[in-house]
mmCIF file of C-alpha atoms in Angstrom:
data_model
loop_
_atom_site.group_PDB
_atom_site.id
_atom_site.type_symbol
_atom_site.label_atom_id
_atom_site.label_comp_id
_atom_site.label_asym_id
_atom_site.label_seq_id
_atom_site.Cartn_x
_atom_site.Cartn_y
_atom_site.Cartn_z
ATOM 1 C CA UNK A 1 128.995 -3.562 9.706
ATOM 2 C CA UNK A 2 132.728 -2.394 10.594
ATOM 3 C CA UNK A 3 134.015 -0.126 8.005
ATOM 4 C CA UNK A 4 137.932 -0.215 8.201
ATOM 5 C CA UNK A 5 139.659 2.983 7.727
ATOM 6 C CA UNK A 6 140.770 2.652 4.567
ATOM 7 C CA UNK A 7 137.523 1.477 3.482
ATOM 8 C CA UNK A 8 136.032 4.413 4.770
ATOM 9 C CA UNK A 9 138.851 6.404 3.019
ATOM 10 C CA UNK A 10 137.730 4.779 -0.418
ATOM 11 C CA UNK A 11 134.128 5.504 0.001
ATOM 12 C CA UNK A 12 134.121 8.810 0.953
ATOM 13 C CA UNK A 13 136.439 9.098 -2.406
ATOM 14 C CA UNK A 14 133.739 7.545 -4.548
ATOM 15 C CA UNK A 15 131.214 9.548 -3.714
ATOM 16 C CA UNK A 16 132.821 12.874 -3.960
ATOM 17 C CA UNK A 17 133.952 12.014 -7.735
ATOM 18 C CA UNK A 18 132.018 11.150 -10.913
ATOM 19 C CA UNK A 19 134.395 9.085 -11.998
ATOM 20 C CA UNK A 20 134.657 4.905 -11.461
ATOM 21 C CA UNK A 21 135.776 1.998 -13.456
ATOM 22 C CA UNK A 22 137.843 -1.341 -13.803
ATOM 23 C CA UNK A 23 138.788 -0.872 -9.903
ATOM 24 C CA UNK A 24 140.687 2.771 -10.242
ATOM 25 C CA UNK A 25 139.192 6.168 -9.620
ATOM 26 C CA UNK A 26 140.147 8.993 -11.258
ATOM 27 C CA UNK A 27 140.392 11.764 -9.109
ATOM 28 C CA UNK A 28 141.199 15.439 -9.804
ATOM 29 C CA UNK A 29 144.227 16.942 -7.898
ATOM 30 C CA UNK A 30 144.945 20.604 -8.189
ATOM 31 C CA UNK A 31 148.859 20.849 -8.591
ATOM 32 C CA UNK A 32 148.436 24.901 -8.693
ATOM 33 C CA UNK A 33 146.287 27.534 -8.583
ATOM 34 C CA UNK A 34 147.861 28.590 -12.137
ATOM 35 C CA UNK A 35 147.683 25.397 -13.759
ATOM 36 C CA UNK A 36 145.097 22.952 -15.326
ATOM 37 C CA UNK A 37 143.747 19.733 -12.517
ATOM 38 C CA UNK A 38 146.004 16.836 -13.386
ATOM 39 C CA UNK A 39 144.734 13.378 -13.589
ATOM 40 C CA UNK A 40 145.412 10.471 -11.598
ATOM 41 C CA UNK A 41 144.956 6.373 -11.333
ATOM 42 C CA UNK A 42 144.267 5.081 -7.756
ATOM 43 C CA UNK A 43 143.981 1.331 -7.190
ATOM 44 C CA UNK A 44 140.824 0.522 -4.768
ATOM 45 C CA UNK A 45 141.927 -3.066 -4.322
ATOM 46 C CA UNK A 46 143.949 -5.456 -5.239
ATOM 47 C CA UNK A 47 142.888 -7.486 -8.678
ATOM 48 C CA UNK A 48 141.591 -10.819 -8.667
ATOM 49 C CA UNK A 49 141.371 -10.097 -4.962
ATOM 50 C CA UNK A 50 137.153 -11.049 -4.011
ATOM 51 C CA UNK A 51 137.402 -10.376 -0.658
ATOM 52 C CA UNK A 52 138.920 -6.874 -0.993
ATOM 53 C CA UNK A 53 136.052 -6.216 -3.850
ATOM 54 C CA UNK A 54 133.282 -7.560 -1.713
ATOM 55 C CA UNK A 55 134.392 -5.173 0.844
ATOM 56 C CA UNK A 56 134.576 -2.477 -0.641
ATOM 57 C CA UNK A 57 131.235 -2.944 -2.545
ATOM 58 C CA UNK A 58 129.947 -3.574 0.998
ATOM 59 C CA UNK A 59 131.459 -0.653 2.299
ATOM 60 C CA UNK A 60 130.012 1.610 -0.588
ATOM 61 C CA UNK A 61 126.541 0.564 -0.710
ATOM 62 C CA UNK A 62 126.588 0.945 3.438
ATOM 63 C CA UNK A 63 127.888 4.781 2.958
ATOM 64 C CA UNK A 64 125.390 5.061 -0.384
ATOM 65 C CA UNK A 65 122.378 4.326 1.729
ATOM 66 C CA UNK A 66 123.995 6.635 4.765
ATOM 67 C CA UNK A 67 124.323 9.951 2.281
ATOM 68 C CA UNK A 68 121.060 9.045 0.468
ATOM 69 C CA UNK A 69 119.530 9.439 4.017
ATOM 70 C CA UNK A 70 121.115 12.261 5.620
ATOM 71 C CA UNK A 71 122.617 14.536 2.406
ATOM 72 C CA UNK A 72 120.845 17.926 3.023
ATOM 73 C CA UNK A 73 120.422 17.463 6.754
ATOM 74 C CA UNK A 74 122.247 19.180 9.746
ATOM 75 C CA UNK A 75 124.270 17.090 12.266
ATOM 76 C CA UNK A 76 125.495 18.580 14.904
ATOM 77 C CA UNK A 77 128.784 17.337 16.456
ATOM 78 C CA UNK A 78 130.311 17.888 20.095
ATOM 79 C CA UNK A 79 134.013 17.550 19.826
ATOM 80 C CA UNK A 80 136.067 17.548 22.455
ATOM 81 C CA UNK A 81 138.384 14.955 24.833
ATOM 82 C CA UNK A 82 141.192 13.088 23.364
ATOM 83 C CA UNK A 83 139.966 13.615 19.532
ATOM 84 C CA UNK A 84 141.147 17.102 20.720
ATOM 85 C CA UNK A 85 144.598 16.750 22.047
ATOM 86 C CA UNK A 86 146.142 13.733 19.656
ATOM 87 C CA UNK A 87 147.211 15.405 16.419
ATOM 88 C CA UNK A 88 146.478 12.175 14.565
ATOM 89 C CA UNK A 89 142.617 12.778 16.083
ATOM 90 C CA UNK A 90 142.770 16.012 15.030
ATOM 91 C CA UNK A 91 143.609 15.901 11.518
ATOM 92 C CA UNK A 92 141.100 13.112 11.052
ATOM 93 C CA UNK A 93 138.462 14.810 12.380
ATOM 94 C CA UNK A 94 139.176 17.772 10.581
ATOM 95 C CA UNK A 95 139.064 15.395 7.571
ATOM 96 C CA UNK A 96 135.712 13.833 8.408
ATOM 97 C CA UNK A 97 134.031 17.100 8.345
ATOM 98 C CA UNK A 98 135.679 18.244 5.100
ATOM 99 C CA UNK A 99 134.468 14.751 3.783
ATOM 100 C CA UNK A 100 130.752 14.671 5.466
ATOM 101 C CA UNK A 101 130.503 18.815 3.420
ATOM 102 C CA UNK A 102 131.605 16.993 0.445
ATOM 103 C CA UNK A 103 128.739 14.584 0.551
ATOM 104 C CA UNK A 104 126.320 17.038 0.743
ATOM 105 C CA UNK A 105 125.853 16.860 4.916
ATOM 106 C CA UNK A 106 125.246 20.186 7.102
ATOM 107 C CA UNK A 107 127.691 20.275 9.628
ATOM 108 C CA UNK A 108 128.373 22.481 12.816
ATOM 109 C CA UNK A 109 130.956 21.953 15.001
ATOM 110 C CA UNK A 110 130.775 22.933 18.956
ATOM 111 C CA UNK A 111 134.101 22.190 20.452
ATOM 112 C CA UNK A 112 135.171 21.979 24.216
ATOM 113 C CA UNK A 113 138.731 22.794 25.403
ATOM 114 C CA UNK A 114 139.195 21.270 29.075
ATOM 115 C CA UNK A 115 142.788 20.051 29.185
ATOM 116 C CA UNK A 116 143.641 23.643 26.920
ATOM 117 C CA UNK A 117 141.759 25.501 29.706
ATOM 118 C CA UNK A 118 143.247 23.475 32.552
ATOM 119 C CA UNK A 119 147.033 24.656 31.743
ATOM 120 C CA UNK A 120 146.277 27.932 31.263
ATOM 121 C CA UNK A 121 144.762 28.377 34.582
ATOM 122 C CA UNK A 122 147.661 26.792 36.335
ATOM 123 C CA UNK A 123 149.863 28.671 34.375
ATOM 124 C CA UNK A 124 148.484 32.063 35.202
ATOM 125 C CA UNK A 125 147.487 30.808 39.016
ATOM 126 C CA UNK A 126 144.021 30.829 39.027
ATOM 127 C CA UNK A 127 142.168 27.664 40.948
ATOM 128 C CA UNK A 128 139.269 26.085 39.606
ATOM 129 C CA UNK A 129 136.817 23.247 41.080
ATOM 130 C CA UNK A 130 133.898 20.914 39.253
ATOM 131 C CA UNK A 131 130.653 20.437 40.829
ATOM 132 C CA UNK A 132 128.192 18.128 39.337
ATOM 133 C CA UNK A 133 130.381 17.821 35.885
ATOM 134 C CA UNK A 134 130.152 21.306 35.666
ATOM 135 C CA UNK A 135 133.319 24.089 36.407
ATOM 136 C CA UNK A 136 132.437 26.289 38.408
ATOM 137 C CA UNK A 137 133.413 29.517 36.854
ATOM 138 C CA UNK A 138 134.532 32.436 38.601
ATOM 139 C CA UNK A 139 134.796 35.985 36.389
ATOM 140 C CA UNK A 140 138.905 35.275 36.031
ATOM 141 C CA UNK A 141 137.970 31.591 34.824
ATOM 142 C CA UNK A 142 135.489 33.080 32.551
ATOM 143 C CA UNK A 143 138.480 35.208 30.732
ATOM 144 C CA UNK A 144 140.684 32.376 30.883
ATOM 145 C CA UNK A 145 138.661 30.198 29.272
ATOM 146 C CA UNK A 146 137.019 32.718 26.726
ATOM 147 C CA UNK A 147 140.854 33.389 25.838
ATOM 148 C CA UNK A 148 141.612 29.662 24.919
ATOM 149 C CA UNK A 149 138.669 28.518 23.785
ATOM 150 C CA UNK A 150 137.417 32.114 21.492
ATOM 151 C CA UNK A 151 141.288 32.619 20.719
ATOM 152 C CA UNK A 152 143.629 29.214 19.723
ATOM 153 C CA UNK A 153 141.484 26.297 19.917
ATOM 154 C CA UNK A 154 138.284 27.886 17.870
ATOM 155 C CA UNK A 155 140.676 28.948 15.699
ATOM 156 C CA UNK A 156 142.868 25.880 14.681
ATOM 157 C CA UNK A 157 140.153 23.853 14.331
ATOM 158 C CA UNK A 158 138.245 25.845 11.359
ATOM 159 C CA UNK A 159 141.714 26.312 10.105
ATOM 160 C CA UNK A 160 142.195 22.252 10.091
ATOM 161 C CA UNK A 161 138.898 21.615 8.182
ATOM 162 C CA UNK A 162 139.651 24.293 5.489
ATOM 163 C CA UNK A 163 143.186 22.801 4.586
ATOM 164 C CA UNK A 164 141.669 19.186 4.634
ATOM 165 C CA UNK A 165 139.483 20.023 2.047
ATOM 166 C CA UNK A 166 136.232 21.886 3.617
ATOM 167 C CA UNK A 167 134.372 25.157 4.645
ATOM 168 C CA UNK A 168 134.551 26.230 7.996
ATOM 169 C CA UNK A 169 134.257 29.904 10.168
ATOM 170 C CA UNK A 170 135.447 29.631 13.976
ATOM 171 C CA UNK A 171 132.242 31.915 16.052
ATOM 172 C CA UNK A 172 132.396 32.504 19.645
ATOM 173 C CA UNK A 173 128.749 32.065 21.432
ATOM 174 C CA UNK A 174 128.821 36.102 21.790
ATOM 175 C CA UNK A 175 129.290 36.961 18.037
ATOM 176 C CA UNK A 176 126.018 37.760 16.709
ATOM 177 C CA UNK A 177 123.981 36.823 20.263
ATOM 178 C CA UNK A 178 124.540 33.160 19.080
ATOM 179 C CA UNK A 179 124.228 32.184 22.751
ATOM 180 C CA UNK A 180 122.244 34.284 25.126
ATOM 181 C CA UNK A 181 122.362 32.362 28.682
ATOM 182 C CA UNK A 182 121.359 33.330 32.439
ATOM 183 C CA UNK A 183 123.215 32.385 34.947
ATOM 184 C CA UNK A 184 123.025 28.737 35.595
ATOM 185 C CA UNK A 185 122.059 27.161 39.031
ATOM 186 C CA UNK A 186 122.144 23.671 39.901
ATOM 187 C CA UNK A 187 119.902 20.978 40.949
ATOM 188 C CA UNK A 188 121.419 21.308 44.779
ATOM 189 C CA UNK A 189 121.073 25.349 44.527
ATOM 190 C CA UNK A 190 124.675 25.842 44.103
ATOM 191 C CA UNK A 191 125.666 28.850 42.779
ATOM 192 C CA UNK A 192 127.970 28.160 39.629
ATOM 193 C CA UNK A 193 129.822 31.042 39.252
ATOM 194 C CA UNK A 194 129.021 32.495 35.653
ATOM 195 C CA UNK A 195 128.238 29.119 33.841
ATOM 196 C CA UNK A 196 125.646 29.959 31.538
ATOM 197 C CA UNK A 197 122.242 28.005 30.842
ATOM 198 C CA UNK A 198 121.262 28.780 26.628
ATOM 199 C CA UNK A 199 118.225 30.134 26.563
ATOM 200 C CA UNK A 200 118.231 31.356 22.945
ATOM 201 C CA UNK A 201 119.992 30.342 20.020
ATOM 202 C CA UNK A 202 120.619 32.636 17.233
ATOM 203 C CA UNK A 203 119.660 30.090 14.737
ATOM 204 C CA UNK A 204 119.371 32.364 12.078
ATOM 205 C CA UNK A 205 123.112 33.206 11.747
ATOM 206 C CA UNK A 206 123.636 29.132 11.566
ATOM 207 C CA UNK A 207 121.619 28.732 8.913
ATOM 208 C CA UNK A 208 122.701 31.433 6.350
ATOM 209 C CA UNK A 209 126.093 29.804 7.126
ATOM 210 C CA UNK A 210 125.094 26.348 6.386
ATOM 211 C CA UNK A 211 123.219 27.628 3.264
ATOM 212 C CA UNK A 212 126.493 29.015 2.041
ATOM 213 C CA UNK A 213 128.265 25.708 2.660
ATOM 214 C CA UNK A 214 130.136 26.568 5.729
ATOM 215 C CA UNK A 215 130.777 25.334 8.671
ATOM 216 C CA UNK A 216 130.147 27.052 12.086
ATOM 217 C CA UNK A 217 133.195 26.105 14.622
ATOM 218 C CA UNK A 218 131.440 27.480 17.419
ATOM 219 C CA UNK A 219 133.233 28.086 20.591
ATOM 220 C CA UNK A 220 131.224 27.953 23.923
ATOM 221 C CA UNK A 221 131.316 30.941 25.755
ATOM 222 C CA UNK A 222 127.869 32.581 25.554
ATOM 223 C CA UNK A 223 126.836 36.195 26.560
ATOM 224 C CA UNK A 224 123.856 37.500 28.933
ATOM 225 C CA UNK A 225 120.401 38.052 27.275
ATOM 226 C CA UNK A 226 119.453 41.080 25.166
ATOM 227 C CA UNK A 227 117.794 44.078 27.485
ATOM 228 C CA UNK A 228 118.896 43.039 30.718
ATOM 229 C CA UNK A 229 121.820 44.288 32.670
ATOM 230 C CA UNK A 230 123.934 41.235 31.906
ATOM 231 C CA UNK A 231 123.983 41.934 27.982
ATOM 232 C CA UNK A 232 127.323 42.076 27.860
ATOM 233 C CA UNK A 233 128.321 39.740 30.474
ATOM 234 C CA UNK A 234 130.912 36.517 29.210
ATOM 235 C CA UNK A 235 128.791 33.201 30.438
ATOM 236 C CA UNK A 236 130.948 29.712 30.425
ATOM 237 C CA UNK A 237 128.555 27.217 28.696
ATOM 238 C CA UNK A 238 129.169 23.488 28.878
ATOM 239 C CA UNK A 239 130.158 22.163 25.166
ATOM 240 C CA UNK A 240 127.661 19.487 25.619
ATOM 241 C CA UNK A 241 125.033 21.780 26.724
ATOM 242 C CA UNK A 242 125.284 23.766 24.125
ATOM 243 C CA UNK A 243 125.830 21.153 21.721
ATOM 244 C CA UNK A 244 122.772 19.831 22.936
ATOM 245 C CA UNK A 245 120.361 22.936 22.745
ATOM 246 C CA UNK A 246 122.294 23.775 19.276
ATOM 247 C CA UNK A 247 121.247 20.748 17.696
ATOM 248 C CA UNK A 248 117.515 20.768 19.172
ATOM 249 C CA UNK A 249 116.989 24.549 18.362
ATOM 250 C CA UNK A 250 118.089 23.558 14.500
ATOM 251 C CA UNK A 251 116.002 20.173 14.670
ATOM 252 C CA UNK A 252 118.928 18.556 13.834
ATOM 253 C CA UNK A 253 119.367 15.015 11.651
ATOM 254 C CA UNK A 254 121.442 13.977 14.438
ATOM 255 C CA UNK A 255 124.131 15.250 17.504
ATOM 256 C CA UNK A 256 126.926 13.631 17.984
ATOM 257 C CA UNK A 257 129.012 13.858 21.136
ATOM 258 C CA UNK A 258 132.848 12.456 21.056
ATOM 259 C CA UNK A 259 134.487 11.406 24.324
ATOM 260 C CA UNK A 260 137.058 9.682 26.060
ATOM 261 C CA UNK A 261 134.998 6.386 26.868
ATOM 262 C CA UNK A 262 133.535 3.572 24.669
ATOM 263 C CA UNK A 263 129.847 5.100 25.629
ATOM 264 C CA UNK A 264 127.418 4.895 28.012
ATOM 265 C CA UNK A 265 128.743 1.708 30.261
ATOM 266 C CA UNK A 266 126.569 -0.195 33.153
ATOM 267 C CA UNK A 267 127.508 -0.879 36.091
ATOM 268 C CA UNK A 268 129.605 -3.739 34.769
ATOM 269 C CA UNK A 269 131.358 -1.682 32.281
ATOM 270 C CA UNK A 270 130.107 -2.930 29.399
ATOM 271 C CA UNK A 271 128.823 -0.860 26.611
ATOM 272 C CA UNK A 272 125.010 -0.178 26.181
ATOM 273 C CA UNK A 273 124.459 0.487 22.753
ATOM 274 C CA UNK A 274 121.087 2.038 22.418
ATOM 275 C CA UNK A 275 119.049 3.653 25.256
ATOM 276 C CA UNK A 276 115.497 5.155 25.528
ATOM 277 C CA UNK A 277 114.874 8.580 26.808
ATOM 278 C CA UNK A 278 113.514 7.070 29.781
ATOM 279 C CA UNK A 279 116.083 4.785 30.531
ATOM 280 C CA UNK A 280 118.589 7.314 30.886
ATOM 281 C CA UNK A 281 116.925 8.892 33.268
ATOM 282 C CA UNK A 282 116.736 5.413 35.442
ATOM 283 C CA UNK A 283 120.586 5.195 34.827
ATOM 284 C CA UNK A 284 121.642 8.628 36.183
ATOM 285 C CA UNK A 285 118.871 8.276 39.042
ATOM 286 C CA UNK A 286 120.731 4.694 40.149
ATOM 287 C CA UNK A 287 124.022 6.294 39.578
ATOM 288 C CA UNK A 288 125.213 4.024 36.491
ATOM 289 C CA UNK A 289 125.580 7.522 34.822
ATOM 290 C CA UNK A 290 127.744 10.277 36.732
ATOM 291 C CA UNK A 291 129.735 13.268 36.924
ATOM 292 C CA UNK A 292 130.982 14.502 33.263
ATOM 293 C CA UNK A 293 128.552 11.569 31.666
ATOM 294 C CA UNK A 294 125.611 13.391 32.919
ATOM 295 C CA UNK A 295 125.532 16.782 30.901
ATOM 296 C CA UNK A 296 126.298 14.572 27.644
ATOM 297 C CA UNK A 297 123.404 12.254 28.048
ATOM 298 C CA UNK A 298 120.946 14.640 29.761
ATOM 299 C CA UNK A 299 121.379 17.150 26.832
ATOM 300 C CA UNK A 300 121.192 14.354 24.435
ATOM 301 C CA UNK A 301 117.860 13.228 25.462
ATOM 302 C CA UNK A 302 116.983 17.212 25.612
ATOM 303 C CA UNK A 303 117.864 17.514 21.955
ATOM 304 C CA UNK A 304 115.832 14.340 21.255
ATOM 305 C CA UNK A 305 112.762 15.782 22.847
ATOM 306 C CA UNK A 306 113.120 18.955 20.687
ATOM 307 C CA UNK A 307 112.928 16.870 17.527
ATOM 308 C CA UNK A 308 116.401 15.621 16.951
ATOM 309 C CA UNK A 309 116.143 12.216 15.426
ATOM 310 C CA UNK A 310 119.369 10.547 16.829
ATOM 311 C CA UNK A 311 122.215 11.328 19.877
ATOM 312 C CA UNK A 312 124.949 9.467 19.728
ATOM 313 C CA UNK A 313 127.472 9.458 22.218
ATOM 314 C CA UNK A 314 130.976 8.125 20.243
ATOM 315 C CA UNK A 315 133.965 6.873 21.401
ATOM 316 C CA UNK A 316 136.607 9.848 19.908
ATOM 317 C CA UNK A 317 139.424 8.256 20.120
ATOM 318 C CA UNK A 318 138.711 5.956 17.270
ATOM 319 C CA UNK A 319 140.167 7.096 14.214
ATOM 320 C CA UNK A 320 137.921 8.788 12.041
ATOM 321 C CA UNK A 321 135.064 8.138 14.511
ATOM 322 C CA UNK A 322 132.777 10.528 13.310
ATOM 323 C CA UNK A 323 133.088 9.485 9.645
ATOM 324 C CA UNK A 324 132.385 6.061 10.641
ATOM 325 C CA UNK A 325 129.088 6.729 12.931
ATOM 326 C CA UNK A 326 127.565 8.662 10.487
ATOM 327 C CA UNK A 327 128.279 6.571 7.637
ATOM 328 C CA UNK A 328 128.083 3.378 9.029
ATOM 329 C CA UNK A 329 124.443 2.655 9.976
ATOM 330 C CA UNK A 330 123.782 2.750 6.309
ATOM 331 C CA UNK A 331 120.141 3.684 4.977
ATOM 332 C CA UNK A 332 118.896 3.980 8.787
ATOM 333 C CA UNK A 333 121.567 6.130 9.082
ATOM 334 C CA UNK A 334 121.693 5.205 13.418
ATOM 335 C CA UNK A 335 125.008 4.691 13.843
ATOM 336 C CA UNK A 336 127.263 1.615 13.439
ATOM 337 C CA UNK A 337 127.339 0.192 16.003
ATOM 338 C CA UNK A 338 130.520 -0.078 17.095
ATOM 339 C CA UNK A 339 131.371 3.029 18.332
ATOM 340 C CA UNK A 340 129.639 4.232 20.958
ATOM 341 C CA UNK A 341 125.659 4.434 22.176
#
């Protein structure tokens, strides 16, 4: 079922308040710290109007069954792409995590940062190159991107989610050994520079922050594993693939990762809304799937095989795209449908 924005808007209000009647809900609003929470009428729908009732009765029993299903699970979310660079994206994604915490959800956050990263390289005058979706990072990319990605963009995002509403801490994949990698290599034997393959995942840390309500922003730049000589070294680590290996290590509800594109496409561009593990693996050995599609759906199907019990790849520049996937399936709690694969 579609679930309009403002639909969406009114459900996620229902269930975050106790109160409901005669088509208003009386919700709290904090006016000052100082002072008592005034009270306030908003009008769901129109009255006398069936279709607006019927639609938002559909639209609450749909995000009922979704929260029944997944309140006290961890999703894991990749967010990156356009969601990251249109401030309208921005502040409603920041909203749908405040909202998804509200509801009871586990959320963490890995975000990416290529456009951010992109102008600061040119700006400083240091060349860059992709091979096989992947950048390939030499040591002054590595500080380039730790500086954007550890410094602004971690930083304005768990800013975002606390002023709409939620709990959020911005971690770099070094704090705490949250990320230890080795050097990644790839399927041709091409040396990547210091792009970092996750071996462990400090899921510990996560946890005690999820327990206390919060939200880890994590930012993906890992650091070398503990007793070796590269302890200390900064690693460049895909946002998907550490998405990916975040969300298996937790055995996450579900992973979510937010692009530029409807979802996975065939080869005549039209959407494929649910694929098998095995199926992917047909598409990227045909060539359907390529270049930055590749480390999404490969670590998606990795996170699936370490006991994560949906990937989703969404399209982010929907509004409020992550509220509505998650919500949207209903009591299944797979998706809606509409957004992605």
């Amino acid at each position: 079922m579609k679930i309009t924005r403002s639909v969406v808007a009114t459900a996620a209000a229902l269930f975050s308040t106790p109160w409901m009647a005669q088509g208003f809900s009386l919700v709290q609003q904090q006016q000052h710290r100082q002072q008592r929470p005034a009270t306030r009428l908003v009008k769901l729908f129109a009255e006398g109007d069936d279709t607006d009732t019927t639609s938002f009765a559909n639209a609450a029993l749909t995000t009922a069954g979704a929260v029944a299903s997944l309140k006290g699970e961890t999703i894991v979310v990749k967010y990156g792409g356009n969601a990251m660079t249109s401030q309208d994206l921005k502040d409603n994604f920041c909203q749908d995590v405040a909202a998804l915490q509200k509801l009871g959800l586990r959320v963490v956050v890995v975000h990416g940062g290529g456009p951010q990263i992109n102008r600061m390289l040119e700006k400083v005058g240091v060349e860059s190159r992709f091979e096989g979706g992947m950048r390939v990072s030499s040591p002054e990319v590595v500080e380039v991107a730790e500086m954007v990605l550890c410094g602004s963009v971690n930083k304005e995002i768990a800013s975002k989610i606390c002023s709409s509403g939620g709990r959020a801490l911005g971690l770099s994949g070094r704090d705490d050994s949250l990320l230890q990698c080795t050097k990644e290599i790839n399927k041709d034997g091409y040396d990547l520079g210091y792009v970092g393959k996750v071996q462990q995942v400090n899921t510990k840390l996560l946890n005690e922050l999820l327990d206390m309500g919060i939200c880890p922003v994590v930012s993906p730049i890992g650091t070398g594993m503990s007793g070796t000589d590269e302890k200390d070294v900064a690693f460049n680590v895909n946002a998907d693939v550490a998405a990916g290996r975040i969300a298996g290590e937790l055995c996450a509800a579900r992973v979510l990762f937010l692009t530029d594109i409807a979802g996975v496409l065939n080869k005549d561009k039209q959407l494929l809304k649910s694929l098998s593990c095995e199926e992917v693996d047909a598409l990227i050995a045909d060539e359907t799937i390529t270049e930055g599609m590749i480390p999404k759906v490969s670590f998606a199907t990795s996170a699936v095989k370490l006991g994560v019990k949906g990937a989703f790849i969404t399209d982010g520049r929907v509004p409020h795209a992550l509220l509505k996937e998650v919500l949207g399936g209903g009591q299944d709690a797979m998706g809606s449908g509409q957004g992605g694969t």
